């Protein structure tokens, strides 16, 4: 921060110190809550598709299809094909029919496979494959839809489920009768391979994208070309319609400008360019309500965009390689992403509850109680303000280590009232932050190594600080309930949050399935009413997090005879 900006900050902070903390949005609209692994060893995940009821998810690898239960995250079964199905990942090589009883799959040999995923038996149309149930392989040969002379790169069902469209490396688009397998129309005009196809929501318009750097809009009924949109993507990798059918989004192929373009379907004119990805845009999809667009990229991230304004909402991180595919569940409550790291990550919408119990309210009510603890030689973590009057806080014993004094930072607002999340800012502005109470020393006054808890007395705290909502008798939580976890993950922006699923209550810890990273230790775990259930203690790479129950906090306070305001309540 330069001198002018720092001075501006100091002045604004002096005014803001007595102003109530302004409501601010989350860093994320969707948060990671589940990772699907264990059945993707035959190559990276090229495509994910939700069933129409949102209960199943299919994932495509080199020569297999995997079926998953979305609710439990469990792998149901695997279909192994007798050939490698793709060597180039298009936007939509698989597509569910509207009734969920058929899944279309494109292949390298120009065939289209139709699979019924709802039965335990293999009743497919479309080629040679193997149905793998456990270690048993059952081979069946059924009818094949043929017509393409090269690889089939994109397939999609019409909204009424009667027509299947396919685009191929042979520059041809075919419209097929789903039940007879016969070609209804052949659309020509692209001069290079057709990489992606999509129907408009009313089924009247077909969009096709090609490596010839054009998007073509076709009248489905007549098969006539309506418009040709010339882009400068450097080749089209993916296209998709918004739910109202008025906007079309496109993403470029490798070596493109790494942007998403939004087009007016009626005029074919370019509306907006969404910039920010640093790698090729591999997949794009609109949320069912049409308000959000998700884009996956070779930069290992998923970005969420506001369709109306074109503004970037948030970036979802966690994949360790290229993201190849993204998909929304039919109700928009879940976003799936997958790619080169062989994992499927499921992200939940952060506002699954009515307005009075939304995640936004929980975050804004609780974040002023969360501290960032920096402990040279030990590491860093989080803490929670329990009692503002007594300046009493709680964290993990392993965060404080054997030291009696630690550095504590509270979240500071900028001149707009929004949280400053840059960790370097806090580390380089200690003097000013100390005068305003956002930086202070904390002194360990009791510690229990067995329960991994430590209580801290703070030298000071800002006016904006707010104690956490906690009870001497914590509320019971049922398995499957959502919990909210706040903290300061290492090497990431400060004062973040993530969503978790409560699994069970063990004697010494709460078992939670959540994407918790190092640095979250000591951060609060809250129920949907925003009441403290415990604080994060540890996690592993399999989404299993352990939290110290709030009842152990009460026990530590009682055993160490630390006085706090709840005693007299």
Coordinates of C-alpha atoms in Angstrom, one line a residue:
X1 CA 0.0 0.0 0.0
X2 CA 1.5 3.4 -1.0
X3 CA 1.8 6.3 1.4
X4 CA -1.3 8.1 0.1
X5 CA -3.5 5.0 0.4
X6 CA -2.1 4.3 3.8
X7 CA -2.9 7.8 5.0
X8 CA -6.4 7.5 3.5
X9 CA -6.9 4.3 5.4
X10 CA -5.7 5.7 8.7
X11 CA -8.1 8.6 8.5
X12 CA -11.0 6.4 7.5
X13 CA -10.2 3.9 10.2
X14 CA -10.4 6.6 12.9
X15 CA -14.0 7.4 11.8
X16 CA -15.0 3.8 11.3
X17 CA -13.8 2.6 14.7
X18 CA -17.1 3.6 16.3
X19 CA -19.3 2.8 13.3
X20 CA -21.2 -0.6 13.4
X21 CA -19.7 -3.1 11.1
X22 CA -21.3 -3.0 7.7
X23 CA -22.9 -6.0 6.1
X24 CA -20.6 -7.5 3.5
X25 CA -21.0 -10.4 1.1
X26 CA -19.3 -13.7 1.3
X27 CA -16.1 -14.6 -0.5
X28 CA -18.0 -17.4 -2.1
X29 CA -21.5 -18.2 -3.3
X30 CA -20.8 -21.9 -3.4
X31 CA -18.6 -23.7 -0.9
X32 CA -16.8 -27.0 -1.2
X33 CA -18.4 -29.7 0.9
X34 CA -17.6 -33.0 -0.7
X35 CA -14.9 -34.6 -2.8
X36 CA -15.7 -37.8 -4.8
X37 CA -12.6 -40.0 -5.3
X38 CA -11.7 -43.6 -5.6
X39 CA -13.1 -44.6 -8.9
X40 CA -11.2 -42.3 -11.3
X41 CA -8.0 -44.2 -11.6
X42 CA -8.4 -44.8 -15.4
X43 CA -7.7 -41.2 -16.3
X44 CA -8.8 -37.7 -15.5
X45 CA -12.5 -36.8 -15.3
X46 CA -13.5 -35.4 -18.6
X47 CA -17.2 -34.7 -18.0
X48 CA -19.8 -34.6 -15.2
X49 CA -23.6 -34.7 -15.8
X50 CA -26.5 -34.5 -13.2
X51 CA -29.6 -36.6 -13.7
X52 CA -32.8 -34.4 -14.1
X53 CA -33.9 -35.2 -10.5
X54 CA -30.4 -34.2 -9.2
X55 CA -30.0 -37.4 -7.3
X56 CA -27.4 -39.0 -9.5
X57 CA -24.2 -37.8 -11.1
X58 CA -22.3 -39.4 -13.9
X59 CA -18.6 -38.8 -14.5
X60 CA -16.7 -39.8 -17.7
X61 CA -13.1 -41.0 -17.8
X62 CA -11.1 -42.3 -20.7
X63 CA -13.1 -45.4 -21.3
X64 CA -15.6 -45.6 -18.4
X65 CA -18.7 -44.0 -17.0
X66 CA -19.1 -43.8 -13.2
X67 CA -22.4 -43.3 -11.4
X68 CA -22.5 -41.5 -8.1
X69 CA -25.2 -40.8 -5.4
X70 CA -25.1 -37.1 -5.0
X71 CA -26.6 -37.1 -1.5
X72 CA -24.1 -39.6 0.0
X73 CA -21.2 -39.1 -2.4
X74 CA -21.0 -42.9 -2.7
X75 CA -19.9 -44.5 -5.9
X76 CA -22.7 -46.7 -7.3
X77 CA -21.3 -48.5 -10.3
X78 CA -19.0 -48.4 -13.2
X79 CA -19.5 -49.0 -16.9
X80 CA -16.3 -49.9 -18.7
X81 CA -16.3 -49.5 -22.5
X82 CA -14.3 -51.6 -24.9
X83 CA -12.6 -48.6 -26.5
X84 CA -11.3 -45.3 -25.4
X85 CA -14.2 -43.0 -25.7
X86 CA -12.5 -39.6 -26.3
X87 CA -9.0 -38.2 -26.7
X88 CA -10.2 -34.6 -26.8
X89 CA -12.6 -33.4 -24.1
X90 CA -15.4 -31.4 -25.6
X91 CA -18.0 -29.4 -23.6
X92 CA -20.7 -32.0 -23.5
X93 CA -19.7 -35.5 -24.6
X94 CA -22.6 -36.9 -22.4
X95 CA -26.1 -35.7 -22.0
X96 CA -29.2 -36.9 -19.9
X97 CA -32.6 -37.1 -21.5
X98 CA -35.3 -35.0 -19.8
X99 CA -36.9 -38.0 -18.0
X100 CA -33.5 -39.2 -16.8
X101 CA -33.9 -42.7 -18.4
X102 CA -31.3 -42.2 -21.1
X103 CA -27.7 -41.0 -21.2
X104 CA -26.1 -40.2 -24.6
X105 CA -22.4 -40.7 -25.0
X106 CA -20.2 -39.7 -28.0
X107 CA -17.2 -41.8 -29.0
X108 CA -14.1 -41.8 -31.1
X109 CA -15.4 -44.2 -33.7
X110 CA -18.2 -41.9 -34.7
X111 CA -20.9 -43.9 -32.9
X112 CA -23.4 -42.7 -30.2
X113 CA -24.1 -44.8 -27.2
X114 CA -27.5 -44.6 -25.4
X115 CA -27.5 -45.9 -21.9
X116 CA -30.3 -46.3 -19.4
X117 CA -28.6 -45.6 -16.0
X118 CA -31.7 -46.2 -13.9
X119 CA -31.6 -50.0 -14.0
X120 CA -29.3 -52.6 -12.6
X121 CA -29.1 -54.3 -15.9
X122 CA -27.4 -52.9 -19.0
X123 CA -30.1 -52.0 -21.5
X124 CA -28.3 -49.7 -23.8
X125 CA -28.4 -48.8 -27.5
X126 CA -25.2 -48.0 -29.1
X127 CA -22.2 -50.3 -29.4
X128 CA -20.0 -52.6 -27.4
X129 CA -19.3 -52.0 -23.8
X130 CA -18.9 -53.7 -20.5
X131 CA -21.1 -53.4 -17.4
X132 CA -18.9 -53.6 -14.4
X133 CA -20.6 -54.6 -11.1
X134 CA -17.9 -55.5 -8.6
X135 CA -15.4 -57.6 -10.4
X136 CA -17.9 -59.2 -12.8
X137 CA -17.8 -58.1 -16.5
X138 CA -20.9 -58.7 -18.6
X139 CA -20.5 -58.1 -22.3
X140 CA -23.4 -57.1 -24.5
X141 CA -23.6 -55.8 -28.1
X142 CA -26.6 -53.7 -29.1
X143 CA -27.6 -51.4 -31.9
X144 CA -25.3 -48.6 -32.9
X145 CA -26.3 -45.1 -34.1
X146 CA -23.9 -44.3 -36.9
X147 CA -23.5 -41.5 -39.3
X148 CA -20.4 -39.6 -38.4
X149 CA -17.2 -40.5 -40.1
X150 CA -15.0 -39.0 -37.4
X151 CA -15.1 -38.6 -33.6
X152 CA -18.3 -37.5 -32.0
X153 CA -17.3 -34.5 -29.8
X154 CA -20.6 -33.1 -28.5
X155 CA -24.1 -34.5 -27.8
X156 CA -27.3 -33.0 -26.4
X157 CA -31.0 -34.0 -26.0
X158 CA -33.7 -31.6 -27.0
X159 CA -35.9 -30.4 -24.1
X160 CA -38.8 -32.7 -25.2
X161 CA -36.4 -35.7 -25.2
X162 CA -37.3 -36.7 -28.8
X163 CA -34.3 -35.5 -30.6
X164 CA -30.6 -36.0 -30.1
X165 CA -28.0 -33.7 -31.7
X166 CA -24.4 -34.7 -32.3
X167 CA -21.5 -32.7 -33.5
X168 CA -18.3 -34.3 -34.9
X169 CA -14.8 -33.9 -36.0
X170 CA -16.1 -34.4 -39.5
X171 CA -17.6 -30.8 -39.4
X172 CA -21.1 -32.3 -39.5
X173 CA -24.1 -31.9 -37.2
X174 CA -26.7 -34.7 -37.1
X175 CA -30.2 -34.5 -35.6
X176 CA -31.4 -38.0 -34.6
X177 CA -34.7 -39.6 -33.7
X178 CA -34.0 -40.9 -30.2
X179 CA -36.2 -44.0 -30.5
X180 CA -35.4 -45.1 -34.0
X181 CA -31.8 -44.0 -34.2
X182 CA -32.4 -42.6 -37.6
X183 CA -31.1 -39.3 -38.8
X184 CA -33.7 -36.6 -39.1
X185 CA -31.5 -33.8 -40.5
X186 CA -27.9 -33.2 -41.4
X187 CA -26.6 -29.6 -40.8
X188 CA -23.5 -28.5 -42.7
X189 CA -21.5 -25.3 -42.9
X190 CA -18.7 -25.5 -40.4
X191 CA -15.3 -25.7 -42.0
X192 CA -13.6 -27.4 -39.0
X193 CA -14.7 -29.9 -36.3
X194 CA -17.9 -29.2 -34.4
X195 CA -16.7 -29.2 -30.8
X196 CA -19.9 -28.4 -28.9
X197 CA -23.7 -28.3 -29.4
X198 CA -26.6 -27.0 -27.2
X199 CA -30.4 -26.6 -27.6
X200 CA -32.2 -23.4 -26.5
X201 CA -34.5 -24.0 -23.5
X202 CA -37.6 -24.1 -25.8
X203 CA -35.9 -26.5 -28.2
X204 CA -36.4 -24.2 -31.2
X205 CA -32.8 -23.1 -31.7
X206 CA -29.6 -25.1 -31.9
X207 CA -26.2 -23.6 -31.2
X208 CA -23.0 -25.2 -32.5
X209 CA -19.4 -24.1 -31.8
X210 CA -16.5 -25.1 -33.9
X211 CA -12.7 -24.9 -34.2
X212 CA -13.4 -22.7 -37.2
X213 CA -13.9 -19.9 -34.6
X214 CA -17.6 -19.5 -35.3
X215 CA -20.9 -20.1 -33.5
X216 CA -23.8 -21.1 -35.7
X217 CA -27.5 -20.8 -34.7
X218 CA -29.9 -23.1 -36.5
X219 CA -33.6 -23.4 -36.7
X220 CA -34.3 -26.9 -35.4
X221 CA -37.6 -27.4 -37.2
X222 CA -36.3 -26.5 -40.7
X223 CA -32.6 -27.1 -40.2
X224 CA -31.8 -23.8 -41.8
X225 CA -28.9 -21.6 -40.6
X226 CA -30.2 -18.5 -38.9
X227 CA -27.0 -16.7 -37.9
X228 CA -23.2 -17.1 -38.0
X229 CA -21.3 -15.5 -35.2
X230 CA -17.7 -14.9 -35.9
X231 CA -15.6 -14.8 -32.8
X232 CA -11.9 -14.3 -32.0
X233 CA -11.7 -16.9 -29.3
X234 CA -9.2 -18.9 -31.4
X235 CA -11.6 -21.9 -31.6
X236 CA -14.8 -22.6 -29.7
X237 CA -14.7 -25.2 -27.0
X238 CA -18.0 -24.7 -25.3
X239 CA -21.4 -22.9 -25.8
X240 CA -24.5 -22.8 -23.5
X241 CA -27.8 -21.0 -23.4
X242 CA -29.2 -19.1 -20.4
X243 CA -32.5 -20.4 -19.0
X244 CA -34.4 -17.6 -20.7
X245 CA -32.9 -18.5 -24.1
X246 CA -31.9 -14.9 -24.7
X247 CA -28.2 -15.1 -23.9
X248 CA -25.6 -17.5 -25.3
X249 CA -22.2 -18.0 -23.6
X250 CA -19.1 -19.2 -25.4
X251 CA -15.6 -20.2 -24.3
X252 CA -12.5 -20.6 -26.3
X253 CA -10.2 -23.6 -27.0
X254 CA -6.6 -24.0 -26.1
X255 CA -4.5 -21.0 -27.0
X256 CA -7.5 -18.7 -26.9
X257 CA -7.9 -15.4 -25.0
X258 CA -9.1 -17.2 -21.9
X259 CA -12.4 -15.3 -21.8
X260 CA -16.1 -16.1 -21.7
X261 CA -18.2 -14.2 -24.2
X262 CA -21.9 -13.4 -23.8
X263 CA -24.0 -13.0 -27.0
X264 CA -27.5 -11.7 -27.8
X265 CA -29.3 -14.7 -29.3
X266 CA -31.8 -12.5 -31.3
X267 CA -29.2 -10.2 -32.9
X268 CA -26.1 -12.3 -32.7
X269 CA -24.3 -9.3 -31.2
X270 CA -21.6 -9.5 -28.6
X271 CA -22.8 -8.2 -25.2
X272 CA -20.1 -8.8 -22.6
X273 CA -16.7 -10.3 -22.2
X274 CA -15.9 -12.0 -18.8
X275 CA -12.2 -11.7 -18.1
X276 CA -10.1 -13.1 -15.3
X277 CA -9.1 -16.7 -16.2
X278 CA -5.4 -17.2 -16.9
X279 CA -6.0 -20.5 -18.7
X280 CA -8.3 -21.8 -21.4
X281 CA -12.0 -21.8 -20.6
X282 CA -12.9 -25.5 -20.8
X283 CA -16.5 -25.6 -19.7
X284 CA -19.4 -23.1 -19.1
X285 CA -22.8 -23.5 -17.6
X286 CA -25.6 -21.2 -16.4
X287 CA -27.4 -21.8 -13.1
X288 CA -31.0 -22.8 -13.5
X289 CA -32.3 -19.4 -12.6
X290 CA -30.0 -17.8 -15.2
X291 CA -28.4 -15.4 -12.7
X292 CA -25.0 -17.0 -12.4
X293 CA -22.6 -18.4 -14.9
X294 CA -19.9 -20.9 -13.9
X295 CA -16.7 -21.4 -15.9
X296 CA -14.0 -24.0 -15.5
X297 CA -10.5 -23.4 -16.7
X298 CA -7.1 -24.7 -17.3
X299 CA -5.9 -22.3 -14.6
X300 CA -7.3 -24.9 -12.0
X301 CA -10.2 -22.7 -10.9
X302 CA -13.9 -22.3 -11.3
X303 CA -15.2 -18.8 -11.6
X304 CA -18.7 -17.6 -10.8
X305 CA -20.1 -14.6 -12.7
X306 CA -23.1 -12.3 -12.3
X307 CA -24.9 -12.7 -15.7
X308 CA -26.7 -9.4 -15.5
X309 CA -23.7 -7.2 -14.6
X310 CA -20.9 -9.4 -16.0
X311 CA -19.0 -9.0 -12.7
X312 CA -16.9 -11.7 -11.2
X313 CA -18.5 -13.0 -8.0
X314 CA -16.0 -15.4 -6.7
X315 CA -13.3 -18.0 -7.6
X316 CA -13.6 -21.5 -6.3
X317 CA -10.2 -23.1 -5.7
X318 CA -9.0 -26.5 -4.6
X319 CA -8.4 -28.5 -7.7
X320 CA -4.7 -29.3 -8.2
X321 CA -4.8 -29.3 -12.0
X322 CA -7.0 -28.2 -15.0
X323 CA -10.7 -28.1 -14.4
X324 CA -12.3 -29.8 -17.5
X325 CA -16.0 -29.7 -16.7
X326 CA -18.6 -27.9 -14.5
X327 CA -22.3 -28.6 -14.0
X328 CA -25.2 -27.3 -11.9
X329 CA -27.7 -29.6 -10.3
X330 CA -31.3 -29.0 -11.7
X331 CA -32.3 -26.9 -8.6
X332 CA -29.0 -25.0 -8.6
X333 CA -28.2 -26.0 -5.1
X334 CA -25.1 -27.9 -6.0
X335 CA -22.2 -27.2 -8.5
X336 CA -20.0 -30.0 -9.6
X337 CA -16.5 -29.5 -11.0
X338 CA -13.9 -32.1 -12.1
X339 CA -10.8 -32.4 -14.1
X340 CA -7.2 -33.5 -14.5
X341 CA -6.6 -34.1 -10.8
X342 CA -9.0 -37.1 -11.0
X343 CA -11.4 -35.7 -8.4
X344 CA -15.0 -34.4 -8.5
X345 CA -15.6 -31.6 -6.1
X346 CA -19.2 -30.8 -5.1
X347 CA -20.0 -27.2 -4.0
X348 CA -23.1 -26.3 -2.1
X349 CA -25.1 -23.0 -2.4
X350 CA -24.3 -21.0 0.7
X351 CA -27.9 -19.8 1.3
X352 CA -29.9 -23.0 1.5
X353 CA -32.2 -21.7 4.3
X354 CA -34.9 -19.0 4.6
X355 CA -33.7 -15.4 5.0
X356 CA -33.6 -15.4 8.8
X357 CA -31.1 -18.2 8.9
X358 CA -29.0 -17.6 5.8
X359 CA -25.3 -18.1 5.7
X360 CA -24.8 -14.4 5.1
X361 CA -26.4 -13.5 8.4
X362 CA -24.4 -16.2 10.3
X363 CA -21.2 -14.9 8.7
X364 CA -21.8 -11.2 9.4
X365 CA -22.9 -11.9 13.0
X366 CA -20.0 -14.1 13.8
X367 CA -17.0 -12.9 11.8
X368 CA -16.3 -10.0 14.3
X369 CA -15.7 -12.6 16.9
X370 CA -13.0 -14.5 14.9
X371 CA -9.3 -13.7 15.4
X372 CA -6.2 -14.4 13.4
X373 CA -3.4 -15.8 15.6
X374 CA 0.2 -15.5 14.4
X375 CA 2.6 -17.4 16.5
X376 CA 6.3 -17.3 15.3
X377 CA 7.9 -20.6 15.6
X378 CA 4.6 -22.4 16.0
X379 CA 2.5 -21.4 13.1
X380 CA -0.9 -19.7 12.8
X381 CA -4.5 -20.4 13.5
X382 CA -7.8 -18.8 14.5
X383 CA -9.5 -17.9 17.8
X384 CA -12.9 -16.9 19.0
X385 CA -13.9 -14.1 21.3
X386 CA -16.1 -15.6 24.1
X387 CA -16.5 -12.6 26.4
X388 CA -16.0 -9.0 25.2
X389 CA -16.2 -7.4 28.7
X390 CA -13.6 -9.7 30.1
X391 CA -11.6 -9.8 26.8
X392 CA -11.7 -13.6 26.9
X393 CA -11.0 -15.8 23.9
X394 CA -10.6 -19.5 23.1
X395 CA -8.4 -21.4 20.7
X396 CA -6.5 -24.7 20.3
X397 CA -3.6 -25.5 22.6
X398 CA -1.6 -26.5 19.6
X399 CA -2.0 -23.0 18.1
X400 CA -0.5 -21.3 21.2
X401 CA 2.1 -24.0 21.8
X402 CA 4.0 -23.6 25.0
X403 CA 4.1 -19.9 24.7
X404 CA 2.2 -17.7 27.1
X405 CA 1.9 -14.6 24.8
X406 CA 0.8 -14.6 21.2
X407 CA -0.1 -12.0 18.5
X408 CA -3.8 -11.5 17.8
X409 CA -5.5 -9.7 14.9
X410 CA -9.2 -8.8 14.6
X411 CA -10.8 -8.2 11.1
X412 CA -10.4 -4.6 10.1
X413 CA -12.7 -2.7 7.7
X414 CA -11.5 -0.5 4.8
X415 CA -13.0 2.9 4.0
X416 CA -16.0 1.2 2.4
X417 CA -16.6 -0.9 5.5
X418 CA -15.5 -4.2 3.8
X419 CA -13.1 -6.6 5.5
X420 CA -9.5 -6.3 4.6
X421 CA -8.4 -9.9 3.9
X422 CA -4.8 -9.4 2.7
X423 CA -2.7 -11.0 5.4
X424 CA 0.4 -8.9 4.5
X425 CA -1.6 -5.7 5.3
X426 CA -2.0 -6.8 8.9
X427 CA 1.6 -7.9 9.2
X428 CA 3.0 -4.5 7.9
X429 CA 0.6 -2.1 9.7
X430 CA 0.9 -3.4 13.3
X431 CA 1.4 0.0 14.9
X432 CA -1.8 1.6 13.5
X433 CA -3.8 -1.6 14.0
X434 CA -2.6 -1.7 17.7
X435 CA -3.8 1.9 18.3
X436 CA -7.3 1.0 16.9
X437 CA -7.5 -2.3 18.7
X438 CA -7.3 -4.6 15.6
X439 CA -3.9 -5.9 16.8
X440 CA -3.2 -6.9 20.3
X441 CA -1.3 -9.3 22.5
X442 CA -3.0 -12.3 23.9
X443 CA -1.9 -14.1 27.1
X444 CA -2.7 -17.7 27.7
X445 CA -4.3 -18.1 31.1
X446 CA -5.3 -21.7 31.0
X447 CA -4.5 -24.7 28.8
X448 CA -5.6 -28.3 28.5
X449 CA -3.4 -30.4 26.2
X450 CA -5.8 -33.4 26.3
X451 CA -8.7 -31.5 25.0
X452 CA -6.4 -29.2 22.9
X453 CA -7.9 -26.0 24.2
X454 CA -6.4 -22.8 25.5
X455 CA -8.1 -19.7 27.0
X456 CA -6.6 -16.3 26.3
X457 CA -6.9 -12.9 27.9
X458 CA -6.5 -10.0 25.4
X459 CA -4.8 -6.7 26.1
X460 CA -7.3 -4.9 23.9
X461 CA -9.9 -5.2 21.1
X462 CA -11.6 -3.0 18.6
X463 CA -15.1 -1.4 19.2
X464 CA -16.4 -3.5 16.3
X465 CA -15.5 -6.8 18.0
X466 CA -18.4 -9.0 19.0
X467 CA -18.4 -12.0 21.2
X468 CA -19.6 -15.3 19.7
X469 CA -23.0 -16.7 20.4
X470 CA -22.4 -19.6 22.7
X471 CA -24.3 -21.4 25.4
X472 CA -23.3 -23.2 28.6
X473 CA -25.4 -26.1 27.3
X474 CA -24.7 -26.3 23.6
X475 CA -27.7 -27.3 21.3
X476 CA -27.8 -30.8 19.9
X477 CA -27.0 -31.3 16.3
X478 CA -28.3 -34.1 14.0
X479 CA -26.3 -36.0 11.5
X480 CA -26.6 -34.5 8.0
X481 CA -27.2 -30.9 9.3
X482 CA -25.2 -28.1 7.7
X483 CA -22.6 -26.3 9.8
X484 CA -20.7 -23.2 9.1
X485 CA -16.9 -23.0 9.7
X486 CA -15.0 -19.7 9.9
X487 CA -11.3 -19.2 10.1
X488 CA -8.1 -18.1 8.4
X489 CA -6.7 -20.8 6.1
X490 CA -3.0 -20.6 5.7
X491 CA -1.7 -18.9 2.5
X492 CA -5.3 -17.8 1.6
X493 CA -7.3 -14.6 2.2
X494 CA -8.2 -14.1 5.8
X495 CA -11.6 -14.4 7.4
X496 CA -13.0 -17.0 5.1
X497 CA -15.6 -19.6 5.7
X498 CA -16.6 -23.0 4.4
X499 CA -19.7 -25.2 4.6
X500 CA -19.6 -28.6 6.4
X501 CA -21.9 -31.5 7.1
X502 CA -22.2 -32.7 10.7
X503 CA -21.7 -36.5 10.8
X504 CA -21.6 -37.5 14.5
X505 CA -20.6 -36.5 18.0
X506 CA -17.8 -38.6 19.5
X507 CA -16.8 -38.4 23.1
X508 CA -13.9 -36.1 22.5
X509 CA -14.6 -34.5 19.1
X510 CA -17.3 -33.6 16.6
X511 CA -16.9 -35.4 13.2
X512 CA -17.6 -33.1 10.3
X513 CA -17.2 -33.5 6.6
X514 CA -15.8 -30.3 5.3
X515 CA -13.0 -28.7 3.2
X516 CA -11.0 -27.3 6.1
X517 CA -7.4 -26.3 5.5
X518 CA -4.4 -25.6 7.8
X519 CA -4.9 -22.3 9.6
X520 CA -8.5 -23.0 10.4
X521 CA -7.5 -24.5 13.7
X522 CA -9.3 -22.6 16.5
X523 CA -12.0 -21.3 14.1
X524 CA -15.7 -21.6 15.2
X525 CA -18.1 -24.3 14.0
X526 CA -21.6 -22.9 14.0
X527 CA -25.1 -24.4 13.5
X528 CA -27.7 -22.8 11.2
X529 CA -28.8 -20.5 14.1
X530 CA -25.2 -19.3 14.4
X531 CA -24.6 -20.8 17.8
X532 CA -21.2 -22.2 18.6
X533 CA -20.9 -26.0 18.5
X534 CA -17.2 -26.3 18.8
X535 CA -13.9 -25.1 17.3
X536 CA -11.8 -26.7 14.6
X537 CA -8.9 -28.9 15.7
X538 CA -7.6 -30.8 12.7
X539 CA -8.5 -32.2 9.3
X540 CA -7.2 -34.6 6.7
X541 CA -7.2 -34.7 2.9
X542 CA -10.4 -36.8 2.8
X543 CA -12.7 -34.0 3.9
X544 CA -12.8 -35.3 7.5
X545 CA -12.6 -32.5 10.0
X546 CA -12.6 -32.8 13.8
X547 CA -13.8 -30.1 16.1
X548 CA -13.5 -29.7 19.9
X549 CA -17.1 -29.7 21.3
X550 CA -18.2 -26.5 23.1
X551 CA -18.9 -28.5 26.2
X552 CA -15.1 -28.9 26.6
X553 CA -14.8 -25.2 26.5
X554 CA -17.2 -24.9 29.5
X555 CA -15.2 -27.6 31.3
X556 CA -11.9 -25.8 30.8
X557 CA -13.4 -22.5 32.0
X558 CA -14.8 -24.3 35.1
X559 CA -11.7 -26.3 36.0
X560 CA -9.4 -23.3 35.6
X561 CA -11.8 -21.0 37.5
X562 CA -11.7 -18.4 34.8
X563 CA -14.5 -15.9 35.4
X564 CA -16.7 -14.9 32.5
X565 CA -20.0 -13.1 32.0
X566 CA -22.0 -16.3 31.3
X567 CA -21.6 -17.4 35.0
X568 CA -24.1 -14.8 36.1
X569 CA -26.5 -15.2 33.2

